[in-house]
């Protein structure tokens, strides 16, 4: 810490400025997502020293014989000199030595292992291992298109030495279609179904068989895409984090009847006419824009994934993820559409983790549309067109999010879009691209807000990953702006002019709600019931989906109504054109811990408010 002490005058001011920079940097690390658990494995430094007295055995060897896409595996292992640094890694494909590395292999200059494990557990999770040198662990595997093996390492995660490898195990049909993901299409009466398989279009024809109950089913062909290592932008996505993503298929189910229940299953027709089927599912078609019916929306960000078998918990990376997932699954009959607003998986360049995530949320995504937004952990990479020149995507630079999930964007690289759901209009921005006045995205936001008929769709919602409105999270508080630089200044006139009811953000891993606020001032003293003219927009940070939590500033700003450092999500319930219920629910128990209601007539949307009063002509005298 060079320079003088912290005396008075200019020196003290300089020291304070330096301290604020340090604090901001610490906070940036805190809210940016910590360390991906797989990045702690220094696989590029691994050595191979197979020991005849060490052993690993996995059973059963055949998984999913009844068509299951998940299975539990028992791994028995033994080492001659047990230590706390020993660990078991799951590798797929099962052959993970230097022969699988890109480019020249087997030379002294290259790594002996060039792909990270899918997950790992410390050997001493088995309680007697330290005493006996023998242990047993349970792993949950998912169908990921390749076979698996288990490897025993000593030397800890930072200096791994391979001493034993298990037998190979595999799913009965590793190529089977799995993990369907619904999303709304570009029109209100269109639902898209996206899924993953090991079948190239040359091997089998992908399709969805679907229809209403008691009606003959329809078959709709699906498109197929994939990507290769060269499609990605940097490490680890192109190096140790690479894993073949298989093939991603999307079908468009069109001309749906509003609110009607549909049944569907995904399939692949082989050249001999046989069909490999996925599971049987159902969904409810969206309501017509402006339709008055009960409509329930869930919104959260920054959830990530976690392992049900306890793997990868060395760094406690996303401790609330499974709670959020499971709480939503329990209430799924009372949810119509979900918005996951950025920082989806926190794969950070470890491609296998996208499969893990899609399996975790499948009970949700197979039943209701799952709409995502782009976050820093999906998109950011230097010189890739991202507005922020960071490395949070681990080299993915948006490719995984754009491919694995469908969104009704005009250009998948620009992740902004609008979508209508009955009485709601959602304008989803892409905070990883420039939103300032004069940009393409600003024009989109203005058009999305301006083209909604508020008489039929009274509930207007703005969504972005980074905070473009208000947050008293520690990181933003230290910066003094309580939002991304130039964010609120660029957009608040639009929000005000078009009477945006609610704006949601993630990025900061906590929950906070503001008053209806415009230009830093509360437009209403109310806290639990709002009515009358839309004098300001209520902003909410809902970044407590599952990743480690973020601190707040010591003092709450005057516009902050409720804030909580916990895991949770927001649920909106529109009863009709005039009544809306807002609830913040904790992931741990699903209970409501913050709520308010909005009661508003159409004339209130038309009413004159600050900085948004149309010119009038005085009456004739």
mmCIF file of N, CA and C in Angstrom, residues 472 508-513 541-544 549-552 560-569 584-589 591-594:
data_model
loop_
_atom_site.group_PDB
_atom_site.id
_atom_site.type_symbol
_atom_site.label_atom_id
_atom_site.label_comp_id
_atom_site.label_asym_id
_atom_site.label_seq_id
_atom_site.Cartn_x
_atom_site.Cartn_y
_atom_site.Cartn_z
ATOM 1 N N UNK A 472 -29.574 -0.777 -3.872
ATOM 2 C CA UNK A 472 -28.656 -0.352 -2.813
ATOM 3 C C UNK A 472 -27.735 -1.498 -2.414
ATOM 4 N N UNK A 508 -27.336 -8.492 -8.786
ATOM 5 C CA UNK A 508 -27.042 -8.351 -7.362
ATOM 6 C C UNK A 508 -27.810 -9.458 -6.638
ATOM 7 N N UNK A 509 -27.110 -10.264 -5.866
ATOM 8 C CA UNK A 509 -27.691 -11.492 -5.336
ATOM 9 C C UNK A 509 -28.419 -11.243 -4.017
ATOM 10 N N UNK A 510 -29.513 -10.525 -4.116
ATOM 11 C CA UNK A 510 -30.374 -10.296 -2.962
ATOM 12 C C UNK A 510 -31.740 -9.860 -3.486
ATOM 13 N N UNK A 511 -32.592 -9.404 -2.577
ATOM 14 C CA UNK A 511 -33.914 -8.912 -2.980
ATOM 15 C C UNK A 511 -34.111 -7.496 -2.461
ATOM 16 N N UNK A 512 -34.619 -6.625 -3.337
ATOM 17 C CA UNK A 512 -34.926 -5.256 -2.931
ATOM 18 C C UNK A 512 -36.076 -4.724 -3.775
ATOM 19 N N UNK A 513 -36.967 -3.979 -3.117
ATOM 20 C CA UNK A 513 -38.077 -3.325 -3.821
ATOM 21 C C UNK A 513 -38.068 -1.844 -3.496
ATOM 22 N N UNK A 541 -35.013 -5.741 -7.457
ATOM 23 C CA UNK A 541 -33.866 -6.621 -7.692
ATOM 24 C C UNK A 541 -34.250 -8.003 -7.185
ATOM 25 N N UNK A 542 -34.195 -8.991 -8.086
ATOM 26 C CA UNK A 542 -34.583 -10.359 -7.727
ATOM 27 C C UNK A 542 -33.439 -11.307 -8.088
ATOM 28 N N UNK A 543 -32.237 -10.974 -7.625
ATOM 29 C CA UNK A 543 -31.046 -11.753 -7.963
ATOM 30 C C UNK A 543 -30.711 -12.832 -6.962
ATOM 31 N N UNK A 544 -31.670 -13.187 -6.107
ATOM 32 C CA UNK A 544 -31.416 -14.219 -5.106
ATOM 33 C C UNK A 544 -31.896 -15.590 -5.534
ATOM 34 N N UNK A 549 -24.878 -14.932 -1.823
ATOM 35 C CA UNK A 549 -25.606 -13.681 -1.610
ATOM 36 C C UNK A 549 -24.695 -12.460 -1.559
ATOM 37 N N UNK A 550 -25.304 -11.291 -1.822
ATOM 38 C CA UNK A 550 -24.585 -10.011 -1.852
ATOM 39 C C UNK A 550 -25.074 -9.110 -0.727
ATOM 40 N N UNK A 551 -24.152 -8.336 -0.178
ATOM 41 C CA UNK A 551 -24.483 -7.395 0.890
ATOM 42 C C UNK A 551 -25.147 -6.141 0.358
ATOM 43 N N UNK A 552 -25.834 -5.436 1.276
ATOM 44 C CA UNK A 552 -26.406 -4.124 0.996
ATOM 45 C C UNK A 552 -25.495 -3.030 1.551
ATOM 46 N N UNK A 560 -35.839 2.961 -1.086
ATOM 47 C CA UNK A 560 -35.833 1.521 -0.818
ATOM 48 C C UNK A 560 -36.908 1.183 0.210
ATOM 49 N N UNK A 561 -37.902 0.406 -0.187
ATOM 50 C CA UNK A 561 -39.026 0.061 0.681
ATOM 51 C C UNK A 561 -38.773 -1.213 1.464
ATOM 52 N N UNK A 562 -38.197 -2.224 0.802
ATOM 53 C CA UNK A 562 -37.970 -3.519 1.462
ATOM 54 C C UNK A 562 -36.737 -4.150 0.845
ATOM 55 N N UNK A 563 -35.849 -4.667 1.691
ATOM 56 C CA UNK A 563 -34.695 -5.379 1.171
ATOM 57 C C UNK A 563 -34.340 -6.537 2.086
ATOM 58 N N UNK A 564 -33.855 -7.613 1.477
ATOM 59 C CA UNK A 564 -33.589 -8.827 2.231
ATOM 60 C C UNK A 564 -32.444 -9.590 1.570
ATOM 61 N N UNK A 565 -31.504 -10.007 2.376
ATOM 62 C CA UNK A 565 -30.368 -10.787 1.888
ATOM 63 C C UNK A 565 -30.693 -12.262 2.070
ATOM 64 N N UNK A 566 -31.444 -12.793 1.106
ATOM 65 C CA UNK A 566 -31.879 -14.185 1.162
ATOM 66 C C UNK A 566 -32.214 -14.640 -0.246
ATOM 67 N N UNK A 567 -32.494 -15.935 -0.369
ATOM 68 C CA UNK A 567 -32.856 -16.496 -1.666
ATOM 69 C C UNK A 567 -34.352 -16.425 -1.865
ATOM 70 N N UNK A 568 -34.762 -16.058 -3.082
ATOM 71 C CA UNK A 568 -36.189 -15.966 -3.335
ATOM 72 C C UNK A 568 -36.501 -15.552 -4.752
ATOM 73 N N UNK A 569 -37.775 -15.320 -5.007
ATOM 74 C CA UNK A 569 -38.264 -14.961 -6.336
ATOM 75 C C UNK A 569 -39.527 -14.134 -6.172
ATOM 76 N N UNK A 584 -43.131 -11.375 -2.976
ATOM 77 C CA UNK A 584 -41.766 -11.897 -2.889
ATOM 78 C C UNK A 584 -41.800 -13.105 -1.971
ATOM 79 N N UNK A 585 -41.350 -14.247 -2.486
ATOM 80 C CA UNK A 585 -41.372 -15.489 -1.715
ATOM 81 C C UNK A 585 -39.954 -16.005 -1.521
ATOM 82 N N UNK A 586 -39.661 -16.465 -0.324
ATOM 83 C CA UNK A 586 -38.360 -17.078 -0.063
ATOM 84 C C UNK A 586 -38.314 -18.481 -0.654
ATOM 85 N N UNK A 587 -37.147 -18.826 -1.171
ATOM 86 C CA UNK A 587 -36.980 -20.153 -1.754
ATOM 87 C C UNK A 587 -37.013 -21.255 -0.707
ATOM 88 N N UNK A 588 -36.622 -20.931 0.491
ATOM 89 C CA UNK A 588 -36.511 -21.957 1.529
ATOM 90 C C UNK A 588 -37.851 -22.550 1.912
ATOM 91 N N UNK A 589 -38.916 -21.737 1.871
ATOM 92 C CA UNK A 589 -40.210 -22.241 2.327
ATOM 93 C C UNK A 589 -41.375 -21.841 1.421
ATOM 94 N N UNK A 591 -42.860 -19.136 1.388
ATOM 95 C CA UNK A 591 -43.745 -18.202 2.075
ATOM 96 C C UNK A 591 -43.518 -16.774 1.590
ATOM 97 N N UNK A 592 -44.575 -15.965 1.671
ATOM 98 C CA UNK A 592 -44.525 -14.570 1.236
ATOM 99 C C UNK A 592 -43.909 -13.712 2.334
ATOM 100 N N UNK A 593 -42.892 -12.927 1.973
ATOM 101 C CA UNK A 593 -42.232 -12.056 2.945
ATOM 102 C C UNK A 593 -42.296 -10.581 2.560
ATOM 103 N N UNK A 594 -42.792 -10.290 1.395
ATOM 104 C CA UNK A 594 -43.035 -8.903 0.994
ATOM 105 C C UNK A 594 -44.119 -8.945 -0.075
#
